[in-house]
């Protein structure tokens, strides 16, 4: 349960019970919605309770299994796949595609944005959130993530851009009405906000 006593909820930010919700996607009961990088499925499950056709994709088998176990009674479809591969192989169209600290952050936008647009129905919404870029660190960034003592660190790439540059990239790839803003952190000791980007297909 969240602070409002709800069993499911939608959260774009890294802070509990903070920021806008599912209204960003503009979906209605019966809409087809795809989450790229669905993780353990909390946001997707909330959308399913609103009556949408909820589809989630994640490259991690562990995350897909966790989502399936946690939300076994919730009508949503889960796929273990890399985001661009799924978009290229599915024949489905979607009214909204979204990513919360997920695949849009970790996939080259020159590859991913055209793939999303091909699957987004006319007038559909693409929305995603991630941490804002660190000043001066734009484009493809890389990090080492430690694993066990017997394994080399995992290399993870991410794509960081300032809000105006995201708007430019989306426009260059045929999206319209693109907006990007940094949502301030809630009151408290933490100050890093959340970048929220939205556009129409």
PDB file of N, CA and C in Angstrom, residues 38-39 46-47 85 106 110 138 142 177 187:
ATOM      1  N   UNK A  38      10.050  -3.097 -17.978  1.00  0.00           N
ATOM      2  CA  UNK A  38       8.963  -3.099 -16.992  1.00  0.00           C
ATOM      3  C   UNK A  38       9.406  -3.508 -15.598  1.00  0.00           C
ATOM      4  N   UNK A  39      10.616  -4.066 -15.455  1.00  0.00           N
ATOM      5  CA  UNK A  39      11.088  -4.453 -14.133  1.00  0.00           C
ATOM      6  C   UNK A  39      10.124  -5.403 -13.449  1.00  0.00           C
ATOM      7  N   UNK A  46      -0.625  -1.350 -12.307  1.00  0.00           N
ATOM      8  CA  UNK A  46      -1.579  -0.273 -12.044  1.00  0.00           C
ATOM      9  C   UNK A  46      -2.384   0.039 -13.302  1.00  0.00           C
ATOM     10  N   UNK A  47      -1.724   0.098 -14.440  1.00  0.00           N
ATOM     11  CA  UNK A  47      -2.433   0.362 -15.686  1.00  0.00           C
ATOM     12  C   UNK A  47      -3.439  -0.742 -15.985  1.00  0.00           C
ATOM     13  N   UNK A  85      14.472  -5.316 -30.213  1.00  0.00           N
ATOM     14  CA  UNK A  85      14.124  -6.584 -30.848  1.00  0.00           C
ATOM     15  C   UNK A  85      12.621  -6.845 -30.748  1.00  0.00           C
ATOM     16  N   UNK A 106      18.595   3.321 -21.559  1.00  0.00           N
ATOM     17  CA  UNK A 106      19.723   2.421 -21.794  1.00  0.00           C
ATOM     18  C   UNK A 106      19.832   1.921 -23.236  1.00  0.00           C
ATOM     19  N   UNK A 110      18.868   6.749 -31.435  1.00  0.00           N
ATOM     20  CA  UNK A 110      18.858   6.690 -32.900  1.00  0.00           C
ATOM     21  C   UNK A 110      18.294   5.366 -33.396  1.00  0.00           C
ATOM     22  N   UNK A 138      26.976  14.481 -21.553  1.00  0.00           N
ATOM     23  CA  UNK A 138      25.838  14.278 -22.434  1.00  0.00           C
ATOM     24  C   UNK A 138      26.155  13.198 -23.465  1.00  0.00           C
ATOM     25  N   UNK A 142      28.858   5.560 -19.796  1.00  0.00           N
ATOM     26  CA  UNK A 142      29.023   4.150 -19.426  1.00  0.00           C
ATOM     27  C   UNK A 142      29.409   4.028 -17.963  1.00  0.00           C
ATOM     28  N   UNK A 177       4.730  17.588 -30.678  1.00  0.00           N
ATOM     29  CA  UNK A 177       4.331  18.110 -29.370  1.00  0.00           C
ATOM     30  C   UNK A 177       5.229  17.590 -28.247  1.00  0.00           C
ATOM     31  N   UNK A 187      10.300  17.841  -0.889  1.00  0.00           N
ATOM     32  CA  UNK A 187      11.037  18.425   0.238  1.00  0.00           C
ATOM     33  C   UNK A 187      11.783  17.353   1.031  1.00  0.00           C
TER      34      UNK A 187
END
